[in-house]
C-alpha atoms as a printed R data frame, in Angstrom:
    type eleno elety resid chain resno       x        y       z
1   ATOM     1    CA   UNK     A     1 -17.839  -73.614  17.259
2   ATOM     2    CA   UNK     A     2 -19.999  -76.166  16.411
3   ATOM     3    CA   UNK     A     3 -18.825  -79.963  15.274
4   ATOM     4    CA   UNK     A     4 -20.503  -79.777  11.639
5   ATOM     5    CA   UNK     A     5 -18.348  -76.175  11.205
6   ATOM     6    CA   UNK     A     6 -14.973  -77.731  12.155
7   ATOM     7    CA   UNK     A     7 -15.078  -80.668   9.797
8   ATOM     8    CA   UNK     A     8 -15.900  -78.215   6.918
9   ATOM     9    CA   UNK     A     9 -13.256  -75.894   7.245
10  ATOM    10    CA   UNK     A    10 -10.714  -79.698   7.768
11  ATOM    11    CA   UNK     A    11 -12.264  -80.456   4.570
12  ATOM    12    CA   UNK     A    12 -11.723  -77.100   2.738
13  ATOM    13    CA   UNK     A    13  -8.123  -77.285   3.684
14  ATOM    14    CA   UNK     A    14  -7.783  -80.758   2.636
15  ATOM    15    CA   UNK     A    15  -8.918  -79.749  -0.990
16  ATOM    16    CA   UNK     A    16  -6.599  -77.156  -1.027
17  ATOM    17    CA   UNK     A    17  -3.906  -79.574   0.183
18  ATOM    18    CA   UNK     A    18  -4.975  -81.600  -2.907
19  ATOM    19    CA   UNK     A    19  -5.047  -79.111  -5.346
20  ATOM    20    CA   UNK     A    20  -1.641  -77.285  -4.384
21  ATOM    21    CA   UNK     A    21  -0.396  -80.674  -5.301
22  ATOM    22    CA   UNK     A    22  -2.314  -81.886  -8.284
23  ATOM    23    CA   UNK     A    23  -0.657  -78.268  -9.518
24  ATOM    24    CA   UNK     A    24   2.671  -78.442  -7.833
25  ATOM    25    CA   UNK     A    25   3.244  -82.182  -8.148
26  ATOM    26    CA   UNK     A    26   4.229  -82.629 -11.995
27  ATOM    27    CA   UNK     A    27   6.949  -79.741 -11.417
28  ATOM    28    CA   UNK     A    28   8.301  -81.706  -8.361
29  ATOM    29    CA   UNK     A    29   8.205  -84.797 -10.153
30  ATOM    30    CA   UNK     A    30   9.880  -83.473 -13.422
31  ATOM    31    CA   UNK     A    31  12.395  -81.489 -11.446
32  ATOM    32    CA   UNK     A    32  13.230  -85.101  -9.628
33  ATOM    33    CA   UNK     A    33  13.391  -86.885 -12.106
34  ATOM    34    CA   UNK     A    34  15.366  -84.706 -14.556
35  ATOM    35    CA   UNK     A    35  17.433  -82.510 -12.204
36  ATOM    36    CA   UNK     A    36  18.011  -84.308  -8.973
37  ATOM    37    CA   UNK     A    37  18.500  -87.595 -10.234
38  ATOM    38    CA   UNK     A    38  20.576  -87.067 -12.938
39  ATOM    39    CA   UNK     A    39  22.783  -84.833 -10.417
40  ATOM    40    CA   UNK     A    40  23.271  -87.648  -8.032
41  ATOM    41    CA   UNK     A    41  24.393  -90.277 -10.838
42  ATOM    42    CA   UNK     A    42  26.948  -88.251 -12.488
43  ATOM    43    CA   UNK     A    43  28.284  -87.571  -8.807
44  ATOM    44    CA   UNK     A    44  28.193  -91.641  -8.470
45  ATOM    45    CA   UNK     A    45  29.722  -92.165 -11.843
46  ATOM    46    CA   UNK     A    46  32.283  -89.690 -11.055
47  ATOM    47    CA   UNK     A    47  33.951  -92.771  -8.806
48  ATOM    48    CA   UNK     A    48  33.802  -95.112 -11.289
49  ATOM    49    CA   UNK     A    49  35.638  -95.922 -14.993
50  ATOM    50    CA   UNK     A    50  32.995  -95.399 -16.930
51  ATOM    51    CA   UNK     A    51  33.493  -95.543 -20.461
52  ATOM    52    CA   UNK     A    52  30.679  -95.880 -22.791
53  ATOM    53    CA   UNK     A    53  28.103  -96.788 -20.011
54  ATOM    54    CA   UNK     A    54  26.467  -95.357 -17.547
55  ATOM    55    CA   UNK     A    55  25.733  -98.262 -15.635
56  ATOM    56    CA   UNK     A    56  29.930  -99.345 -14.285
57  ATOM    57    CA   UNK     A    57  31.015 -101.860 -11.913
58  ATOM    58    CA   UNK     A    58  34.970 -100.995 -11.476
59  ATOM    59    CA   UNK     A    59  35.063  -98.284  -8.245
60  ATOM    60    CA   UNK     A    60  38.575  -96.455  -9.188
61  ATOM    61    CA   UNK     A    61  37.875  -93.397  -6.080
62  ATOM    62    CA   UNK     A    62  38.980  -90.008  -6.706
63  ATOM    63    CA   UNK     A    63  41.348  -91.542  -9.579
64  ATOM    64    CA   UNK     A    64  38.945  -89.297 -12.098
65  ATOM    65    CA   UNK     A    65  39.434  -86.276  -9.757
66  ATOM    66    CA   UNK     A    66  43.469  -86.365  -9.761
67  ATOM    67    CA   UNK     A    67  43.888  -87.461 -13.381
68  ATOM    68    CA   UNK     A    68  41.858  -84.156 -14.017
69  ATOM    69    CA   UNK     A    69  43.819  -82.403 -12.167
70  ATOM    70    CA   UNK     A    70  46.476  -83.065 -14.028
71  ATOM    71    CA   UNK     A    71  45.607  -82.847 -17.068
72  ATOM    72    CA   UNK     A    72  46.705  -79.567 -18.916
73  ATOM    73    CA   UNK     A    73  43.615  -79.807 -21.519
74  ATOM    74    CA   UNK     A    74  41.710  -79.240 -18.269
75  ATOM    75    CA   UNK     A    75  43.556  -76.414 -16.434
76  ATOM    76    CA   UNK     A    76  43.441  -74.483 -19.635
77  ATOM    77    CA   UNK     A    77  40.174  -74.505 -20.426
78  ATOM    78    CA   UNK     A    78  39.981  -72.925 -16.289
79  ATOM    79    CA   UNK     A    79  42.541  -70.266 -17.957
80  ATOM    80    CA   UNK     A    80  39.862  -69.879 -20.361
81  ATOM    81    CA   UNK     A    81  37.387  -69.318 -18.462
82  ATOM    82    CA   UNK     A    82  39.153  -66.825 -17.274
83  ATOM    83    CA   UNK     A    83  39.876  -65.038 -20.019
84  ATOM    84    CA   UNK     A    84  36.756  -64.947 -21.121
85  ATOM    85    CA   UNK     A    85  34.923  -63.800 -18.217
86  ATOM    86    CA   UNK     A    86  37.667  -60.668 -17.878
87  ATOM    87    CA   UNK     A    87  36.555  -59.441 -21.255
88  ATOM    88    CA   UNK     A    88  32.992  -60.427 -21.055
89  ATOM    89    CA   UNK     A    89  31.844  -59.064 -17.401
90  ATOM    90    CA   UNK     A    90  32.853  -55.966 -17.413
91  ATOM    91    CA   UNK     A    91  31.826  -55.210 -21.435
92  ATOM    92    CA   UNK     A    92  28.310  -56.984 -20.632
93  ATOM    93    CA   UNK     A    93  27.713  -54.835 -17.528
94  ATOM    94    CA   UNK     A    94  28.645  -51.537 -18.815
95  ATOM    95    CA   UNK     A    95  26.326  -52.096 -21.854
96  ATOM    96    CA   UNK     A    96  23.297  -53.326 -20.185
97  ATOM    97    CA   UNK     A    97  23.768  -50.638 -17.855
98  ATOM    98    CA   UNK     A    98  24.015  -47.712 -20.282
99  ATOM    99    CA   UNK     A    99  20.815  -49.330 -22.402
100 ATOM   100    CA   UNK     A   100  18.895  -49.349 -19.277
101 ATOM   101    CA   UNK     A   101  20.065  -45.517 -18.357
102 ATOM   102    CA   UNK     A   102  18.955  -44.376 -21.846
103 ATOM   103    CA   UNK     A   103  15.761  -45.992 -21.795
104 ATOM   104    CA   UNK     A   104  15.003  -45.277 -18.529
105 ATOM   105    CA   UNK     A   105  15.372  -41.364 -19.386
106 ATOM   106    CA   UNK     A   106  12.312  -41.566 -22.824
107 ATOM   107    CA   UNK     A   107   9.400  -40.278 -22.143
108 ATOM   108    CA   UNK     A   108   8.028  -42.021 -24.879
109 ATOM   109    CA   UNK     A   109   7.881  -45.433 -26.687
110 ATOM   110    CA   UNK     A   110  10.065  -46.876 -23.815
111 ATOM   111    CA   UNK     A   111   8.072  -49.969 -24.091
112 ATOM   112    CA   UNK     A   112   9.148  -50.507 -27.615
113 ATOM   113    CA   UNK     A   113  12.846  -49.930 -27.141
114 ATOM   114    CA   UNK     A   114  12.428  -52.337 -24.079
115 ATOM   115    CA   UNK     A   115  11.339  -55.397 -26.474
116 ATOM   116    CA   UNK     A   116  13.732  -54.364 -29.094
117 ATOM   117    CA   UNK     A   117  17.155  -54.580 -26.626
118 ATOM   118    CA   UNK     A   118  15.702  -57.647 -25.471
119 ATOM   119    CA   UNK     A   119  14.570  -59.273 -28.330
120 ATOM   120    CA   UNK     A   120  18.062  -60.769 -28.928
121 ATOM   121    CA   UNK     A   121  17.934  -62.370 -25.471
122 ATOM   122    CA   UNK     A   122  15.124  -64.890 -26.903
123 ATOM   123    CA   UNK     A   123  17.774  -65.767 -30.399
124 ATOM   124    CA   UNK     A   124  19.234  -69.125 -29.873
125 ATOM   125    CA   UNK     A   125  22.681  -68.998 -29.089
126 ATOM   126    CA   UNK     A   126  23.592  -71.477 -32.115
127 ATOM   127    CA   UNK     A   127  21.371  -69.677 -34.671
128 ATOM   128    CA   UNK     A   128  23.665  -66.689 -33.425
129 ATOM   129    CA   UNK     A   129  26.825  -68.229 -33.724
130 ATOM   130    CA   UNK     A   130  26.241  -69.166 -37.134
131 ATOM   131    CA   UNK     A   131  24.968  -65.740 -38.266
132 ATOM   132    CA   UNK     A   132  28.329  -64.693 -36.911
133 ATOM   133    CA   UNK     A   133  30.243  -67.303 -38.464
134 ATOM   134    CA   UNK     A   134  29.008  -67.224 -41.588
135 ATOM   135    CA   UNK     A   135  27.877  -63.848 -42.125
136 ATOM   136    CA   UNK     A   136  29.408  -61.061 -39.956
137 ATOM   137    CA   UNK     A   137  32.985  -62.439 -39.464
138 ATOM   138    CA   UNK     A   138  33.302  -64.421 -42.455
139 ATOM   139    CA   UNK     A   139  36.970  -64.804 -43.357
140 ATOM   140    CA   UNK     A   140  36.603  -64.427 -47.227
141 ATOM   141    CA   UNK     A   141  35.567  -61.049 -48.803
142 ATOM   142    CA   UNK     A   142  31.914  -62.174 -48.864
143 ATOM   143    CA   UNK     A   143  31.843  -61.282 -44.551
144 ATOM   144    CA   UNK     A   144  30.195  -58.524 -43.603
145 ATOM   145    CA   UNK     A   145  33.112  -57.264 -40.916
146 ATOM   146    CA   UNK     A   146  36.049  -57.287 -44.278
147 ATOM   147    CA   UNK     A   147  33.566  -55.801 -46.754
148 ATOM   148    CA   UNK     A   148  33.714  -52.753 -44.200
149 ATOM   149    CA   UNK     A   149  36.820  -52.898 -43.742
150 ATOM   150    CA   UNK     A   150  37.901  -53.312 -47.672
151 ATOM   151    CA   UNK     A   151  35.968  -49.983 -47.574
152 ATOM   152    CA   UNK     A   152  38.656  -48.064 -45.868
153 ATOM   153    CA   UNK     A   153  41.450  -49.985 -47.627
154 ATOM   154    CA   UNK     A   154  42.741  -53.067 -44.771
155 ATOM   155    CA   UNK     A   155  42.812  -56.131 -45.521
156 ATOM   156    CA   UNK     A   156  40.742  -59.069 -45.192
157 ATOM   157    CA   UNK     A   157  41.318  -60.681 -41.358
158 ATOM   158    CA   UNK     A   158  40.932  -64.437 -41.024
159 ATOM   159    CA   UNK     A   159  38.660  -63.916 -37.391
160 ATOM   160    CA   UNK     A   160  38.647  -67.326 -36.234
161 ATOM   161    CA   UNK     A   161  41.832  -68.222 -37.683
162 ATOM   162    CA   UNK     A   162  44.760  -70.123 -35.019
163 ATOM   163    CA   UNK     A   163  47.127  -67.507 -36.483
164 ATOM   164    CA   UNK     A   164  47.338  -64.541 -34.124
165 ATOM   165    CA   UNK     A   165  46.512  -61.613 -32.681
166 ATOM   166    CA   UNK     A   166  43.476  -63.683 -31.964
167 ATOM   167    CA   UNK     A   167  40.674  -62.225 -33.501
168 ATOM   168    CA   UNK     A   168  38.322  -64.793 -32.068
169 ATOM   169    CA   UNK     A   169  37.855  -63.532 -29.152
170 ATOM   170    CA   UNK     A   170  36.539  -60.318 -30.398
171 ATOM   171    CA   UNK     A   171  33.878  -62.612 -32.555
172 ATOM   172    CA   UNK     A   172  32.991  -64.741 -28.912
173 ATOM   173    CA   UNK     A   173  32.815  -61.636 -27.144
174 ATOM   174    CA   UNK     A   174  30.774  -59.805 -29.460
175 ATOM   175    CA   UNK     A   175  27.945  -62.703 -29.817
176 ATOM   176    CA   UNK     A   176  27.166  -62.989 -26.507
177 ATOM   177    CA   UNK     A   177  27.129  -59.373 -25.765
178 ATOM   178    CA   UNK     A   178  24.756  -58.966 -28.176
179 ATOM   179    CA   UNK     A   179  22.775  -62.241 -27.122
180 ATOM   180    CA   UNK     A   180  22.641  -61.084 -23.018
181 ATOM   181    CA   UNK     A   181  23.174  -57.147 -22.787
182 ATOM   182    CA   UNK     A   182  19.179  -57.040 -23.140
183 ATOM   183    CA   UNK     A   183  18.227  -58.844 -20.878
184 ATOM   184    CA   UNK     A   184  20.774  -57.381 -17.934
185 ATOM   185    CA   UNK     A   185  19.485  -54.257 -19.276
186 ATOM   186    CA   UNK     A   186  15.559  -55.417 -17.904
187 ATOM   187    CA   UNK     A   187  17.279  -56.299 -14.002
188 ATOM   188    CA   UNK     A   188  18.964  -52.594 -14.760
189 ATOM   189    CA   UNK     A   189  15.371  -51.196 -15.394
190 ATOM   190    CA   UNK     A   190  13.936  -52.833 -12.260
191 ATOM   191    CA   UNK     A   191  16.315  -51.557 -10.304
192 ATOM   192    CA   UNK     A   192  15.950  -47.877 -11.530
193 ATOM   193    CA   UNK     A   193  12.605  -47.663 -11.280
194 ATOM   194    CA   UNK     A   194  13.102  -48.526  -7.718
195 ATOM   195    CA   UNK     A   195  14.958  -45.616  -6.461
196 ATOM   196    CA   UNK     A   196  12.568  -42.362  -4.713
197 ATOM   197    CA   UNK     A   197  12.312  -39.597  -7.153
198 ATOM   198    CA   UNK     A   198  12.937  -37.731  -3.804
199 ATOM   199    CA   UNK     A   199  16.324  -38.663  -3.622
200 ATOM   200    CA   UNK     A   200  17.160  -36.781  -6.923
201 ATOM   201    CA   UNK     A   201  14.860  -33.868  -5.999
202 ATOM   202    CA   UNK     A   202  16.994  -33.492  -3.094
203 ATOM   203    CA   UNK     A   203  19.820  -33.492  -4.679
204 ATOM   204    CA   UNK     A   204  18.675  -30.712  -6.958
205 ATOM   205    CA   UNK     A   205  18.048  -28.618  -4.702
206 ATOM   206    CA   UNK     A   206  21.785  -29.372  -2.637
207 ATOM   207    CA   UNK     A   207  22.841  -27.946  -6.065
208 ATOM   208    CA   UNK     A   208  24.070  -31.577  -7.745
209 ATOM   209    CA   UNK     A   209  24.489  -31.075 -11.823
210 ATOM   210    CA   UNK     A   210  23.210  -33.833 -13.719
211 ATOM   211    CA   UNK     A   211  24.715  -36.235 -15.329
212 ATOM   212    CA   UNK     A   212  27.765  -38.021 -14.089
213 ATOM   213    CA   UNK     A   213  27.577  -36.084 -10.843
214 ATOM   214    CA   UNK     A   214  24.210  -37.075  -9.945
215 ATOM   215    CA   UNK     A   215  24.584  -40.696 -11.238
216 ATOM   216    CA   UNK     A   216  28.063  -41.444  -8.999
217 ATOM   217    CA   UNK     A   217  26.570  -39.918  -6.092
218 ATOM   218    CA   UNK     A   218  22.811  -41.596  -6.051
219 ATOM   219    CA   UNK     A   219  21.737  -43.402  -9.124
220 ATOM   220    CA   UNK     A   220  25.332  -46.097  -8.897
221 ATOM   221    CA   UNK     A   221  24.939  -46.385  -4.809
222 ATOM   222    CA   UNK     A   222  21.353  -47.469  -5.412
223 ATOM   223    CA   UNK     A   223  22.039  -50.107  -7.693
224 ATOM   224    CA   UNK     A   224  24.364  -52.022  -6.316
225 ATOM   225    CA   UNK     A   225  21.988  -54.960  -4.544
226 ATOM   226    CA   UNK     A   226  21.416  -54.931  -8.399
227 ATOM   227    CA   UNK     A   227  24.737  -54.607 -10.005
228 ATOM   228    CA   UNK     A   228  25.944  -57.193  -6.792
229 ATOM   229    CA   UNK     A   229  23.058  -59.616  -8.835
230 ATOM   230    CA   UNK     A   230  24.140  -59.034 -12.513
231 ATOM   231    CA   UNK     A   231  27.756  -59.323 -11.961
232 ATOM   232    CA   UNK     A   232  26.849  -63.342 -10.307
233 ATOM   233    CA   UNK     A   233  24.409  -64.023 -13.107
234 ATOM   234    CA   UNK     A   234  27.393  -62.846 -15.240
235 ATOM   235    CA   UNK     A   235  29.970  -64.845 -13.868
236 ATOM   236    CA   UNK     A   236  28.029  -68.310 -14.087
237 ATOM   237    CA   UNK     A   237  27.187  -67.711 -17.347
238 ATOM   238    CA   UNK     A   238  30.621  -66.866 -17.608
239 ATOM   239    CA   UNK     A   239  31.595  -70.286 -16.496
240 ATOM   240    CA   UNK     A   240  28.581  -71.937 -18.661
241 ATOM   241    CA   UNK     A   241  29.903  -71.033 -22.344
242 ATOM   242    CA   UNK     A   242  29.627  -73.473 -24.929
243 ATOM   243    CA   UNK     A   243  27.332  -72.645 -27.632
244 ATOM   244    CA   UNK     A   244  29.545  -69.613 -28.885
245 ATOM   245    CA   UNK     A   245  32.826  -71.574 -28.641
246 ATOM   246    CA   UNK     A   246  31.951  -74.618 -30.059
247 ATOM   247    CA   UNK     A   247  29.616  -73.470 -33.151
248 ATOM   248    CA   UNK     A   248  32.296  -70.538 -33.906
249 ATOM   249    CA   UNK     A   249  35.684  -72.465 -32.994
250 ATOM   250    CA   UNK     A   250  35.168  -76.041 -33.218
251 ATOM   251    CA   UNK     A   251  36.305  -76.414 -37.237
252 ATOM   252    CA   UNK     A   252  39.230  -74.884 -37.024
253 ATOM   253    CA   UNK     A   253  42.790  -76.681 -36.575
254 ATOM   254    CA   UNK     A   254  42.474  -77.532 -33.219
255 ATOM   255    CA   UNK     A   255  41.516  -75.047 -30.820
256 ATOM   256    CA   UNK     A   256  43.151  -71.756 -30.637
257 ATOM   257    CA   UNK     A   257  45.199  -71.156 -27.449
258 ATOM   258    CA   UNK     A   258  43.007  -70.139 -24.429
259 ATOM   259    CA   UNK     A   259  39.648  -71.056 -26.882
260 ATOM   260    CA   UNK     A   260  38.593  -74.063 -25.073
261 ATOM   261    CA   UNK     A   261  36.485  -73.788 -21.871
262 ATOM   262    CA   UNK     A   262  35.224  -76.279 -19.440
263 ATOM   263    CA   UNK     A   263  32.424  -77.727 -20.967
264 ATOM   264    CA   UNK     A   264  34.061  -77.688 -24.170
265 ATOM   265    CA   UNK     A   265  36.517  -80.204 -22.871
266 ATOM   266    CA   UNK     A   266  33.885  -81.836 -20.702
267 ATOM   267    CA   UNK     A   267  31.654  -82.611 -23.776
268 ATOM   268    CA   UNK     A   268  34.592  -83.820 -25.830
269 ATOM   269    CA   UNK     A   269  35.746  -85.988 -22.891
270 ATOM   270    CA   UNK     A   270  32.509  -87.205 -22.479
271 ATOM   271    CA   UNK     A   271  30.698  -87.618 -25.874
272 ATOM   272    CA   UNK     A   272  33.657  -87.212 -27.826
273 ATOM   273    CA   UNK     A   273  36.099  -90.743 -29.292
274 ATOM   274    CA   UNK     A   274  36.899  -92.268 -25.982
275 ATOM   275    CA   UNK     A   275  33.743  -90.950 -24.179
276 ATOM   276    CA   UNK     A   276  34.724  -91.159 -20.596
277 ATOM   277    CA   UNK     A   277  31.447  -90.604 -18.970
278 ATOM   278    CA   UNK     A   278  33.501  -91.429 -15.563
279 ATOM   279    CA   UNK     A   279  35.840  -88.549 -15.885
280 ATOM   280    CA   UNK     A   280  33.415  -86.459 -17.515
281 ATOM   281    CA   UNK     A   281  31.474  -86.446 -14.544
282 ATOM   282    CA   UNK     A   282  34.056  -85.837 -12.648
283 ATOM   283    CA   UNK     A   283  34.564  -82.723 -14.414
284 ATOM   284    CA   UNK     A   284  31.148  -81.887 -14.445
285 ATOM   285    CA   UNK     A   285  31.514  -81.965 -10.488
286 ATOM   286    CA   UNK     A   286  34.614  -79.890 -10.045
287 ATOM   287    CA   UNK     A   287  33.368  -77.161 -12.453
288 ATOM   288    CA   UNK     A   288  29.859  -77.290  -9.840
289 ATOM   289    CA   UNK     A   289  32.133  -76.807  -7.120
290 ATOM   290    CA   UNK     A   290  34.031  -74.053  -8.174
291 ATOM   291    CA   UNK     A   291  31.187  -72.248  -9.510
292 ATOM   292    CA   UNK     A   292  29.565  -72.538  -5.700
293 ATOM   293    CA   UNK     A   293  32.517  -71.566  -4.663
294 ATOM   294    CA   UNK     A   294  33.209  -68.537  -6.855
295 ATOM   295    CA   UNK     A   295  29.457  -67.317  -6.095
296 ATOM   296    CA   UNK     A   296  29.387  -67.899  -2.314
297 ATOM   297    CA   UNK     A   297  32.825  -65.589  -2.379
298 ATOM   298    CA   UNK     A   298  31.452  -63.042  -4.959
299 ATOM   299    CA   UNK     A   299  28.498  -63.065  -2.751
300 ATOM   300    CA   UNK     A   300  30.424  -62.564   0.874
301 ATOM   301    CA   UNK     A   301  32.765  -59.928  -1.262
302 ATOM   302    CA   UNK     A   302  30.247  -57.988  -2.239
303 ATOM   303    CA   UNK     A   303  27.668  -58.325   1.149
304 ATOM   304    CA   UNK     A   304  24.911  -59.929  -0.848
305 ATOM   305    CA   UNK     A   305  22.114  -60.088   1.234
306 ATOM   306    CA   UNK     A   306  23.464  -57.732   3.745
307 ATOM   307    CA   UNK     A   307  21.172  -55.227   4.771
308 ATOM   308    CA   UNK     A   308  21.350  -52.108   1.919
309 ATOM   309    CA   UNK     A   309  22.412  -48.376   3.121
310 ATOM   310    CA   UNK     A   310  19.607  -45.914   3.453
């Protein structure tokens, strides 16, 4: 090869060098600057009293980590979490997944019932939390939810009311179904599509009846690396409310019992009269870590990654 031909082709990959990162570069600097960065200071502050500043000099340790710890405002809002993702994961999951089954199984206009079950997946989560404040689950007569039920004679129910049975939770529930079931219902789609129309031809003619048969015995087995996926994503959005609670919840008396999660408390700690941006962070820390946590063990529970039955 001759001298002139090897300094071409070192020049060739030099400009591609260049332009992977005049087109890469401004993602790598944005997700520095605004991601990275921002992580590593609210891990610093987290050692610090810090209130109203970011910028402290008094080192206090893992004071903010213990007076969390203690605090029952804190371990509640963990019980809420809880709460919340018992009624929303499984609800969530069994939606998205019968959505995706149905429209898996039309033959036509599939592409339009697609976009419509995930249209509410692009709706802002506060411009739905208001339409079910003010309009759905109104607690007056005006509410869409009593004027129903006026229809068949009960009464008007206060939903987001302190006063129980707790109705809220059916209102909290109910939004964010609505907002996510589409788009769980997509990853549901993707991973139908994926199984071999073989397998069900075989199973056809090993005299399987369709319908539940048919779906326990090959269409559930071959979605689990996807089910394994959507139940994670679940989980840490799960652990990520705040829209829902605070738009829906955050007028009323105080919060009802077990309607408070983490980064409810964690923006009212932080941003809220006394904003402790020390123990805030602190917060915000301890709620990364037990999200990692919670998804490395979902993930070794389940075999995520593992290597998928034939």
């Amino acid at each position: 090869m001759s001298r002139s031909a090897t300094s071409t082709d070192r020049l060739r990959e030099r400009n591609r060098a260049l332009w992977f990162w005049v087109f890469v570069g401004p993602f790598v600097l944005g997700l520095l600057v605004f991601t990275y960065v921002p992580l590593g200071w609210s891990v610093w502050l987290s050692f610090f009293d810090a209130h109203n500043t970011v910028t402290p000099d008094a080192f206090v340790g893992l004071d903010n980590y213990t007076a969390l710890l203690k605090d029952d405002a804190f371990t509640s809002s963990l019980w809420t979490f809880c709460v919340f993702t018992l009624f929303i994961v499984p609800t969530t999951y069994a939606a998205s997944l019968a959505l995706a089954l149905m429209v898996n199984r039309l033959r036509r206009a599939q592409a339009f019932f697609r976009s419509v079950f995930f249209l509410p997946a692009a709706c802002s989560y506060v411009v739905a939390a208001l339409i079910w404040k003010m309009s759905l689950f109104n607690g007056v007569r005006f509410g869409l939810a009593n004027t129903l039920l006026g229809y068949v004679g009960v009464d008007q129910i206060a939903w987001l009311s302190t006063t129980h049975p707790p109705w809220y939770w059916l209102v909290v529930v109910t939004v964010r179904l609505w907002l996510q079931a589409g788009f769980y219902m997509i990853l549901f789609l993707a991973g139908l599509q994926r199984i071999s129309p073989t397998l069900y031809e075989a199973a056809a003619v090993d005299g399987a009846r369709p319908g539940w048969q048919v779906f326990r015995h090959i269409t559930f087995p071959q979605l689990r690396a996807t089910s394994v996926a959507v139940v994670l994503l679940l989980v840490i959005n799960a652990f990520q409310a705040f829209d829902e609670f605070y738009n829906l919840l955050s007028d009323a008396r105080g919060y009802p019992p077990y309607a408070r999660p983490p980064l409810v408390y964690l923006y009212y700690t932080a941003l809220g009269q006394g904003q402790n941006l020390g123990l805030g962070s602190a917060g915000a820390v301890l709620l990364a870590l037990i999200i990692a946590v919670v998804t490395i063990g979902q993930a070794r529970w389940f075999g995520l990654g593992g290597k998928e039955a034939d």
